XYZ file of C-alpha atoms in Angstrom:
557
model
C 78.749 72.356 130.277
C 80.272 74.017 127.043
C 76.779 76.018 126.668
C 77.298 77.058 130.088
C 80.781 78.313 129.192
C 79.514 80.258 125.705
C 76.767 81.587 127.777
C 79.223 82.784 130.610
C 81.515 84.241 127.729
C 78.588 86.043 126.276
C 77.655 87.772 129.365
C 81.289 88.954 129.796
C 81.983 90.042 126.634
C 79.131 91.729 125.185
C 79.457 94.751 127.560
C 83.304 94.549 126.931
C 82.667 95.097 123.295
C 79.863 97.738 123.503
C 82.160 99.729 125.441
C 84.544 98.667 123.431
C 82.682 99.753 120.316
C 81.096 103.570 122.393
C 84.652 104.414 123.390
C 86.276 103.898 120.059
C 84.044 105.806 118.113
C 85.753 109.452 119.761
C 88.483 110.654 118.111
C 90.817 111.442 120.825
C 90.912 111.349 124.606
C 89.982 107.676 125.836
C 90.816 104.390 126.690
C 89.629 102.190 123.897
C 88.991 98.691 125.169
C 88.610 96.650 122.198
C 91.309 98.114 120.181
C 93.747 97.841 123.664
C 93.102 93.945 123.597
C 93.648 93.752 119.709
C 97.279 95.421 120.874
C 98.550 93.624 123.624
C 97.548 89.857 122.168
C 99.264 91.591 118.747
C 102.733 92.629 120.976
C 102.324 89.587 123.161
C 102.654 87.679 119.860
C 105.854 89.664 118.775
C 107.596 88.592 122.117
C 107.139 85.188 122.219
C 108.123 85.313 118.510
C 111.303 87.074 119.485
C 111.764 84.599 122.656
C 111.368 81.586 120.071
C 113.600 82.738 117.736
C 115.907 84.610 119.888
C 119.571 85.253 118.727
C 122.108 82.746 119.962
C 125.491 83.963 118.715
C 126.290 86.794 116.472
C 125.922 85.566 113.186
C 121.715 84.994 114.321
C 121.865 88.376 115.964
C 123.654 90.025 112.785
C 122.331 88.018 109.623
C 119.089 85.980 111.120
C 122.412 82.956 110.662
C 121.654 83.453 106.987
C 119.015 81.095 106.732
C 115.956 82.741 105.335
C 114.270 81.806 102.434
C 113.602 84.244 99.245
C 109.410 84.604 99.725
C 110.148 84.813 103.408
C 112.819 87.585 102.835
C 111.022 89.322 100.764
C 107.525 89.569 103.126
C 110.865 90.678 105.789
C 112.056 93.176 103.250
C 108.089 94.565 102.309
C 107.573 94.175 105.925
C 110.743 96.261 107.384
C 110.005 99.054 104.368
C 106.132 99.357 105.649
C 107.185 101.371 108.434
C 104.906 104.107 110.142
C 105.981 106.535 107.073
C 104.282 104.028 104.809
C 101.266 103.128 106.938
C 100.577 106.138 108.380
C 102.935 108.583 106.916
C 102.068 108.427 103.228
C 98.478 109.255 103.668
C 99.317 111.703 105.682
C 101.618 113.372 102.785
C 98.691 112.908 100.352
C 95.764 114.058 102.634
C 97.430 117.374 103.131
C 99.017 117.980 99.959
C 97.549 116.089 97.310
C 98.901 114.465 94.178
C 101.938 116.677 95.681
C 102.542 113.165 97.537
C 102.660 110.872 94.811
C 106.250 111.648 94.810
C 107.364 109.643 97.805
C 105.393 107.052 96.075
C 107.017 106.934 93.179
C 110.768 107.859 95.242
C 110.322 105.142 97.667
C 109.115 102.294 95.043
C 111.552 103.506 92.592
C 114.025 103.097 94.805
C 113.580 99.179 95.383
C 113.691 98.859 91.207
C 117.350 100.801 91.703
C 118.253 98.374 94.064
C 117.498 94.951 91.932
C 119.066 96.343 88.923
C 122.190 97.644 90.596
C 122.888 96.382 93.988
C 120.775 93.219 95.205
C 123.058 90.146 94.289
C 126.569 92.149 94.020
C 126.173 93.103 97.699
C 124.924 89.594 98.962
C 128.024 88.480 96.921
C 130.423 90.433 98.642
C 129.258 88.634 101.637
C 129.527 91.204 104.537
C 127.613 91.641 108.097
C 127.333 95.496 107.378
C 126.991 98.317 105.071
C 129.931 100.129 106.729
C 131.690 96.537 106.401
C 131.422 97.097 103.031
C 132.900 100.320 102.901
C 135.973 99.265 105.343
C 136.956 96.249 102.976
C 135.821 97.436 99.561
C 137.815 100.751 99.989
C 140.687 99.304 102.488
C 140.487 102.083 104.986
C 139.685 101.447 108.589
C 139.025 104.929 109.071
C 135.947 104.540 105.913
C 134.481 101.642 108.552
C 134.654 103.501 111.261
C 133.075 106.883 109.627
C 130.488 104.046 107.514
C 129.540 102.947 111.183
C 128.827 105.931 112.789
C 127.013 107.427 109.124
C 124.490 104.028 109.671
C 124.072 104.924 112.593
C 122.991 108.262 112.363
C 120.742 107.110 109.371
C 119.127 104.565 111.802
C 118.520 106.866 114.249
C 117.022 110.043 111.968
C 114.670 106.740 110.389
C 113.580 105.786 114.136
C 112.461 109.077 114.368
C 109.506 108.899 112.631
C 108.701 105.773 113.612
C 108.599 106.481 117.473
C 106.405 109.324 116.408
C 103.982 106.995 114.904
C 103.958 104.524 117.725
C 103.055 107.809 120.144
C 100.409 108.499 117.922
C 99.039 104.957 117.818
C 99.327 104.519 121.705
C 98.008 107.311 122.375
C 94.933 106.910 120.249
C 94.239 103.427 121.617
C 94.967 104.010 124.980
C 94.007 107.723 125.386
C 97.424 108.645 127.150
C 99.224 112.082 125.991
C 102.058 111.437 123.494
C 105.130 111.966 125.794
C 104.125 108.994 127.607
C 102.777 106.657 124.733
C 106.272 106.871 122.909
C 108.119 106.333 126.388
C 105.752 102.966 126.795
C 106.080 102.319 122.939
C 109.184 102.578 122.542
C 110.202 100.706 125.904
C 108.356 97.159 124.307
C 109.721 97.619 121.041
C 113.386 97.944 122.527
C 112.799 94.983 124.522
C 111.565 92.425 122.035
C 114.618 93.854 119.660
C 116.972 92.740 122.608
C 115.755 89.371 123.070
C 115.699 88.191 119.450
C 118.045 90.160 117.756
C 118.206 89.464 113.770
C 116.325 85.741 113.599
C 113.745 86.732 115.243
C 113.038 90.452 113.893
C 113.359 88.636 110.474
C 110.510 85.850 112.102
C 108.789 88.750 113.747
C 108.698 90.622 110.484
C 106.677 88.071 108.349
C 103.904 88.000 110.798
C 103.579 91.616 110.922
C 103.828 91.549 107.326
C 100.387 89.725 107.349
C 99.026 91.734 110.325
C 99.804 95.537 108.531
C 98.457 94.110 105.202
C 95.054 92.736 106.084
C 94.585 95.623 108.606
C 95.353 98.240 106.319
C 93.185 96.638 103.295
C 89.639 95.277 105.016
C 88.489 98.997 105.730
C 89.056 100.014 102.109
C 86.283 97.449 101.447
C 84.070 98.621 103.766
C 84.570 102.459 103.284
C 84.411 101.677 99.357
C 81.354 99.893 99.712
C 79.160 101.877 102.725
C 79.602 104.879 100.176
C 78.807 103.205 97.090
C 81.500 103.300 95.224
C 83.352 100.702 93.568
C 84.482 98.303 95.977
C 85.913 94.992 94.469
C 88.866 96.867 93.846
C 88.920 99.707 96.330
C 93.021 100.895 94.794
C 90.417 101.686 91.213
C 87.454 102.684 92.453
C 88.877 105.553 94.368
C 89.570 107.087 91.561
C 85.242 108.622 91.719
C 86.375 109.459 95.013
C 89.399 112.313 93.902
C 87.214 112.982 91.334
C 84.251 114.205 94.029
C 86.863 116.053 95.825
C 87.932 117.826 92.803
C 84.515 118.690 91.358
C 83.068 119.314 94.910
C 79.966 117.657 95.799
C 77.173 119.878 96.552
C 74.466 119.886 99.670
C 71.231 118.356 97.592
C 73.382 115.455 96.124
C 74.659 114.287 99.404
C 71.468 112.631 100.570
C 72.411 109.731 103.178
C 76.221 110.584 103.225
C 77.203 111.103 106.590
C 80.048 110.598 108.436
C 80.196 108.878 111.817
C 80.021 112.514 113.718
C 76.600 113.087 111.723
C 77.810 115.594 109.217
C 77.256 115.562 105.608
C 80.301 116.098 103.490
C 79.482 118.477 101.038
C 82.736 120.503 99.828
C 83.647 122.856 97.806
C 85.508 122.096 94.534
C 89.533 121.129 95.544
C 91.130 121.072 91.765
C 94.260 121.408 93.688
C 94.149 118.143 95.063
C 95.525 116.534 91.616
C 97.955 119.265 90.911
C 101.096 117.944 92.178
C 102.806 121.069 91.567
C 100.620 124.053 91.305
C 100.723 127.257 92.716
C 97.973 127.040 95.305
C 99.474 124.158 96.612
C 102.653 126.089 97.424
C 104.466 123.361 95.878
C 106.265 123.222 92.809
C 107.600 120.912 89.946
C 111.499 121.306 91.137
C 110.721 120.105 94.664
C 108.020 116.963 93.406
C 111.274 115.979 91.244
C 114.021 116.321 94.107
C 111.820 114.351 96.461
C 111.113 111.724 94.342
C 114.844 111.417 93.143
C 116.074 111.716 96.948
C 113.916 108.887 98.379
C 114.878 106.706 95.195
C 118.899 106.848 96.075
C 118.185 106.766 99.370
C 116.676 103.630 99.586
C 119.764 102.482 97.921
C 122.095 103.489 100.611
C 119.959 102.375 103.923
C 121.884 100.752 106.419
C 118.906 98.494 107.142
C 117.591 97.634 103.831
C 121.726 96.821 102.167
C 121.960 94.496 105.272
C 118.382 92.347 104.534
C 120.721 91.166 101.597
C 122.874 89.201 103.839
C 120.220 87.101 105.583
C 119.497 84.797 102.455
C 121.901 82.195 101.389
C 122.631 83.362 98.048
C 122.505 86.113 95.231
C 119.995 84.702 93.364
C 117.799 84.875 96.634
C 118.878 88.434 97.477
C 117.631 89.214 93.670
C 114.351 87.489 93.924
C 113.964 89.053 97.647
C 113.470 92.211 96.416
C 111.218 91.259 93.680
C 108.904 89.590 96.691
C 109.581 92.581 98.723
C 108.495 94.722 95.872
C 105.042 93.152 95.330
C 104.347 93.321 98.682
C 105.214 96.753 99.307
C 102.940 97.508 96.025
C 99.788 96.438 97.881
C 100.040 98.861 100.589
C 101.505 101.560 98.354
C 98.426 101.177 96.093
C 95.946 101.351 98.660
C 97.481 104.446 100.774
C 96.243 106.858 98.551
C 92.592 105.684 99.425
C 92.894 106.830 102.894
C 93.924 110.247 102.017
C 90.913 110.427 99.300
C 88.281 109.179 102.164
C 90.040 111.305 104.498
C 89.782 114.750 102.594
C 85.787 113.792 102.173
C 84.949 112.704 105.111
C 86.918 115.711 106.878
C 85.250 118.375 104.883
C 82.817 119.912 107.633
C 84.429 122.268 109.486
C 82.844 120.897 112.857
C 85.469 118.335 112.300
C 87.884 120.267 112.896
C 91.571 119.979 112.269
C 92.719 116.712 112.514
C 96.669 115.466 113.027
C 97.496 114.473 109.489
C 99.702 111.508 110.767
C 96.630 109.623 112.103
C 94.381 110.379 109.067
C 94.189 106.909 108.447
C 92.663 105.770 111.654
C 90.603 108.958 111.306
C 89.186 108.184 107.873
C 88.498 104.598 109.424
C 86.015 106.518 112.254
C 84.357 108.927 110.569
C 83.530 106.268 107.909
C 81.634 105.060 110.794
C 83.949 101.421 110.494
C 83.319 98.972 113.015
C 85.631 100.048 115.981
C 86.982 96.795 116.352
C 88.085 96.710 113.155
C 89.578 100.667 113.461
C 91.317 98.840 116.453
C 93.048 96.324 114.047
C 93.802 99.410 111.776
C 95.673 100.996 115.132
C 97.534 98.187 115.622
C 98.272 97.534 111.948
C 100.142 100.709 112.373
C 102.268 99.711 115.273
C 103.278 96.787 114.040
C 104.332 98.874 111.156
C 106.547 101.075 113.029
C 107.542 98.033 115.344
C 109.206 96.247 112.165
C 110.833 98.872 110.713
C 112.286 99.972 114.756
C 113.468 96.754 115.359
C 115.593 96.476 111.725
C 117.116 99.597 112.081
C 117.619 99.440 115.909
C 119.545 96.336 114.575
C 121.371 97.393 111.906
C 122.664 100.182 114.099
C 123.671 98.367 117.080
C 125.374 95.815 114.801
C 127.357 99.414 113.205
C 128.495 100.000 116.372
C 129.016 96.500 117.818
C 130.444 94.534 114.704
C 132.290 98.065 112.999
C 133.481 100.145 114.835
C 133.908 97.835 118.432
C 135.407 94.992 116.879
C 136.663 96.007 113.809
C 138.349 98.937 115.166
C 138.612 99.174 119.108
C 139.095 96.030 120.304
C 139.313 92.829 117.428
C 140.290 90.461 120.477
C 136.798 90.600 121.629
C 134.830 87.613 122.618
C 131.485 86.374 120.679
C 129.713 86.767 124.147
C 130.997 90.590 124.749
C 130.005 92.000 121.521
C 126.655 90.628 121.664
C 126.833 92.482 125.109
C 127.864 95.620 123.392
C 125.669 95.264 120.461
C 122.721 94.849 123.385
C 124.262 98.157 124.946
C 123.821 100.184 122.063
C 120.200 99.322 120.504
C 119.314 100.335 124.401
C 121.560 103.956 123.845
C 119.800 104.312 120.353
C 116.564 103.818 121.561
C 116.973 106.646 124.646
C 117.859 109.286 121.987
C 115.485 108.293 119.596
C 112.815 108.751 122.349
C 114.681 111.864 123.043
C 114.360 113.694 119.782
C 110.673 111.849 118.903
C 109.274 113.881 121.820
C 109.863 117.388 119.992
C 107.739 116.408 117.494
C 109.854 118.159 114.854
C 107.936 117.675 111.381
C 105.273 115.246 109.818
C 106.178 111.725 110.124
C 106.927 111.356 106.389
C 109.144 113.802 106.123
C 111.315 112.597 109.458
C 111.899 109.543 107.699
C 112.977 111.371 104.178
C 115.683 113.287 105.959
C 117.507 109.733 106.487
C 116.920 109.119 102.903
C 118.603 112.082 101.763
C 121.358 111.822 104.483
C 121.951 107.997 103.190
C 121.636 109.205 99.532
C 124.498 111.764 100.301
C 126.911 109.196 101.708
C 126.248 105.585 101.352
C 124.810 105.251 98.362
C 127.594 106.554 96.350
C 130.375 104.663 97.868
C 128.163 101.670 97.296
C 127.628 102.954 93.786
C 130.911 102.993 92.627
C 132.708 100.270 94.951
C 130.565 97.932 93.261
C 130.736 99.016 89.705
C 133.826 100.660 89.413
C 136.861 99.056 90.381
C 138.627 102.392 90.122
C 137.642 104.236 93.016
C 139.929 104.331 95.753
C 140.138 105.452 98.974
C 140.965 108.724 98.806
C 137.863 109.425 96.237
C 135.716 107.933 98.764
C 137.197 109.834 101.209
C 136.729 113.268 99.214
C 133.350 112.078 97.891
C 131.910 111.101 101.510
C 133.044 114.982 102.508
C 131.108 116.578 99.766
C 127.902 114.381 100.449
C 128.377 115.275 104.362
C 128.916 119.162 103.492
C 125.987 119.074 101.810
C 124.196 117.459 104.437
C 125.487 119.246 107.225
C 124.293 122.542 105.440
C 121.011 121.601 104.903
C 120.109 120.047 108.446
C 121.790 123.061 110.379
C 119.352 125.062 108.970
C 116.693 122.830 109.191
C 117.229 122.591 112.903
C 118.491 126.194 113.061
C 114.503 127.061 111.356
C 112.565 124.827 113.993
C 114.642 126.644 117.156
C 113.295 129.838 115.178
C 116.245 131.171 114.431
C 117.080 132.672 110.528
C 120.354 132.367 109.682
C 121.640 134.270 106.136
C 120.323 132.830 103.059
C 117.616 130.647 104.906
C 114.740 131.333 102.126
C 117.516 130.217 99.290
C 118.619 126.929 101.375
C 115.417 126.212 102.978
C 114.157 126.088 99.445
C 116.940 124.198 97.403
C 118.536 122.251 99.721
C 115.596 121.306 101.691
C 115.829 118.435 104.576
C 113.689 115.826 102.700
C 115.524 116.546 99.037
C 118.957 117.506 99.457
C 120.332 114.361 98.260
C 119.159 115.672 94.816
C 122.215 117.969 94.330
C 124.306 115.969 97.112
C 124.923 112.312 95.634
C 125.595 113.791 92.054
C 128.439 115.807 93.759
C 129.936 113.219 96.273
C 129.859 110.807 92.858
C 131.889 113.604 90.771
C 134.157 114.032 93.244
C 134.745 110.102 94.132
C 135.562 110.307 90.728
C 137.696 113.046 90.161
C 140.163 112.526 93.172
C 140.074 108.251 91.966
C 141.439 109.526 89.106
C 144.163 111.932 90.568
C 145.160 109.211 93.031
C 147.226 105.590 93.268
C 145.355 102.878 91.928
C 142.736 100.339 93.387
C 144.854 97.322 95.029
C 145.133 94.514 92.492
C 143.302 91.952 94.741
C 140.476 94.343 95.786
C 139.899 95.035 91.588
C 140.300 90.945 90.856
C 137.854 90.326 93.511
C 135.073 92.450 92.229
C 135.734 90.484 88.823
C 135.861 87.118 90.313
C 133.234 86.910 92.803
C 131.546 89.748 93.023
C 130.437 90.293 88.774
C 130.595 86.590 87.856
């Protein structure tokens, strides 16, 4: 009887996966069967997941009930920080402008260093829901919460951005829809699971795709490394001969059996530009590498969604050794991105190619490297989860901003447990509506959606986390001045950028566009909202005693 069964299966599936393996080998256009089934078992997972763990009060919904251990927070924290920007996103950056990219590597990484040095156990200590709960108690002003709220959620938003953008692309690939629709469908099962589980299980859900992204995102590297004889046991070193090929160029008689999965050889001209970050053919230059990579660094630092994975682990120590988890995990991926992008600008060198959408190089690279489509259908959905861990954290964190800050804390504190879960419910559904919105317009590369909320949260959060934590004389009113400057600046700088993509040129555009650009103008903003947080402290009455003995006591002990 169980021959009869694997004989039955056999007959099913084997035309299921040749079509599945003849439809996924096209670029764009059509329903790929294999990869679909990969998707839905993959999102099927995440719901039951969510169901399993699904919030019960607001404490699960807010801080996963603060009950997650340091490995598992840290696969949460790598797992929440691998969004579509890193999965998709970086490669992206680096296929299309070179060693130009390395900077969000290094801004992005950095930034998780800046955060165990300065930040990790104080905030865990302080032993808040929120980043703008933070700002309400540590600075005593209900207006700060209220302004901290709406800031995070802002930040969460601008960071969704990208991610619904790389969801679109993902769906669309896989199930050869056009993009409006694949982020409308996207987006709608991402919302839902986030609803259901809240906190717990996006913290649950996270781990698993933790372990889905990574071993999606790595097994191709072995195969491309290996098909094209290079050296594959490490794939993150033996790259290297690939940038090297693409700088040198590799000409037509050495190319001999090097083909890509279209049929074309890929002999290219030399691309020296390709490892000069900042050179003039590139259009880039060593100001802008710098601003970038300084930008993403104190931005990390001030993310709504990455302050409050301190708060789901029981103590300091934890948060500490979260981030050290968090960073080792976030290394593997960050090492191997580059590959892609090295593959990508080989195996894309014939010009029958054509011009491919740099956010899906990755998957691209996978298919012309003639990859098993199966296993380019693992890559796909490597991706979504990707974006579907990093959505569901910040669709959190901002829901909570608006439920737990400024509904509670500020409109009504009578309300029941059961009604701001209710509200917190109603908002992750508003967020998600104008997230879809705005991810329709398609308004830059994924990457650099996501570095305008870096900048924006370098500009406002981090500095008033900065200081509250490690200087006990700012007050109020410098946060209050300080938060101004860093929103000046960041008002400036995304006016035009919006005012640029409507076409219009307002006066100075070249100057601004330039040094205040959308994905580095926290470069000149936190220094200033700092100075001035410290300049008006200094002008104004002094920090509360019990605020200043706190941050001694509990806080620095």
């Amino acid at each position: 009887m169980k021959k009869a069964y694997l004989l039955l299966w056999s007959l099913l599936s084997f035309p299921l996966a040749s079509h599945a393996a003849t439809a996924a080998t096209q670029l764009e256009g059509s329903f790929k069967v294999g990869p679909a089934i990969i998707l839905i078992t993959i999102l099927v997972l995440f719901v039951l997941v969510g169901i399993f763990f699904r919030a019960k009060d607001t404490t699960d919904f807010y801080a996963a009930g603060r009950k997650i251990s340091k490995v598992g927070s840290g696969m949460a924290i790598a797992s929440n920080w691998m969004s579509a920007a890193s999965f998709l996103g970086m490669a992206a950056l680096m296929y299309g402008s070179g060693y130009h990219g390395l900077a969000y590597v290094i801004g992005w990484t950095g930034g998780y260093v800046l955060l165990l040095i300065l930040m990790a156990g104080q905030i865990r200590k302080y032993g808040k829901y929120t980043a703008a709960d933070f700002i309400g108690d540590r600075y005593y002003s209900q207006t700060l919460r209220a302004v901290g709220a709406i800031i995070a959620i802002l930040i969460s938003i601008s960071y969704c951005v990208g991610q619904f953008g790389g969801i679109g692309l993902m769906f669309k690939w896989i199930l050869g829809i056009n993009y409006s629709w694949a982020v409308i469908i996207g987006g709608s099962i991402v919302l839902a699971y986030t609803l259901i589980s809240g906190m717990l299980g996006v913290t649950k859900n996270m781990q698993i795709q933790y372990v889905i992204i990574i071993i999606s995102f790595l097994i191709p590297l072995f195969i491309l490394t290996y098909k094209f004889d290079y050296f594959w046991v490490l794939p993150q070193i033996g790259y290297g001969s690939v940038v090297s090929d693409a700088i040198t160029g590799i000409p037509l008689s050495e190319t001999k059996q090097l083909i890509n999965s279209m049929g074309h050889e890929f002999a290219m001209v030399p691309s020296p530009e390709y490892a000069m970050p900042w050179d003039s053919a590139t259009g880039k230059t060593f100001f802008q590498f710098i601003a970038i990579a300084f930008s993403l660094m104190i931005g990390t630092a001030g993310l709504p969604h990455v302050i409050q994975r301190f708060y789901v682990v029981p103590k300091a120590r934890d948060a500490r050794w979260s981030v050290v988890w968090g960073l080792f995990f976030i290394c593997i991926l960050y090492w191997s991105a580059p590959v892609y992008a090295a593959f990508g600008t080989i195996l894309s060198a014939n010009p029958e190619v054509g011009t491919l959408a740099k956010d899906a190089i990755v998957v691209y690279t996978a298919q012309l490297g003639n990859v098993h489509p199966l296993i380019v259908g693992f890559l796909a959905a490597g991706g979504v989860s990707a974006a579907f861990s990093t959505v569901s954290g910040l669709l959190v964190a901002g829901s909570s901003a608006f439920a737990h800050d400024l509904y509670v804390k500020v409109i009504n504190p009578e309300a029941s447990l059961k009604r701001q879960l209710l509200y917190a419910r109603l908002a992750t559904i508003l967020m998600a509506i104008i997230i879809s919105a705005i991810a329709l317009a398609k308004l830059a590369l994924i990457g650099q959606l996501v570095a305008v909320a870096f900048s924006l949260a370098g500009c406002t959060i981090f500095p008033l986390f900065l200081l509250g934590i490690w200087w006990s004389d700012s007050t109020k009113q410098g946060a209050i001045a300080g938060l101004i400057a860093g929103c000046i600046v960041s008002l400036i700088s995304l006016s035009y950028f919006v005012a640029g993509k409507t076409g219009a040129v307002w006066p100075l555009h070249d100057f601004i566009d330039y040094w205040l650009g959308a994905w580095y103008f926290a470069w000149i903003g936190a220094p200033l909202a700092i100075v001035v947080n410290i300049v008006v402290s200094k002008l104004s009455k002094q920090t509360p005693l019990e605020i200043r003995r706190f941050l001694v006591e509990k806080v620095h002990s």
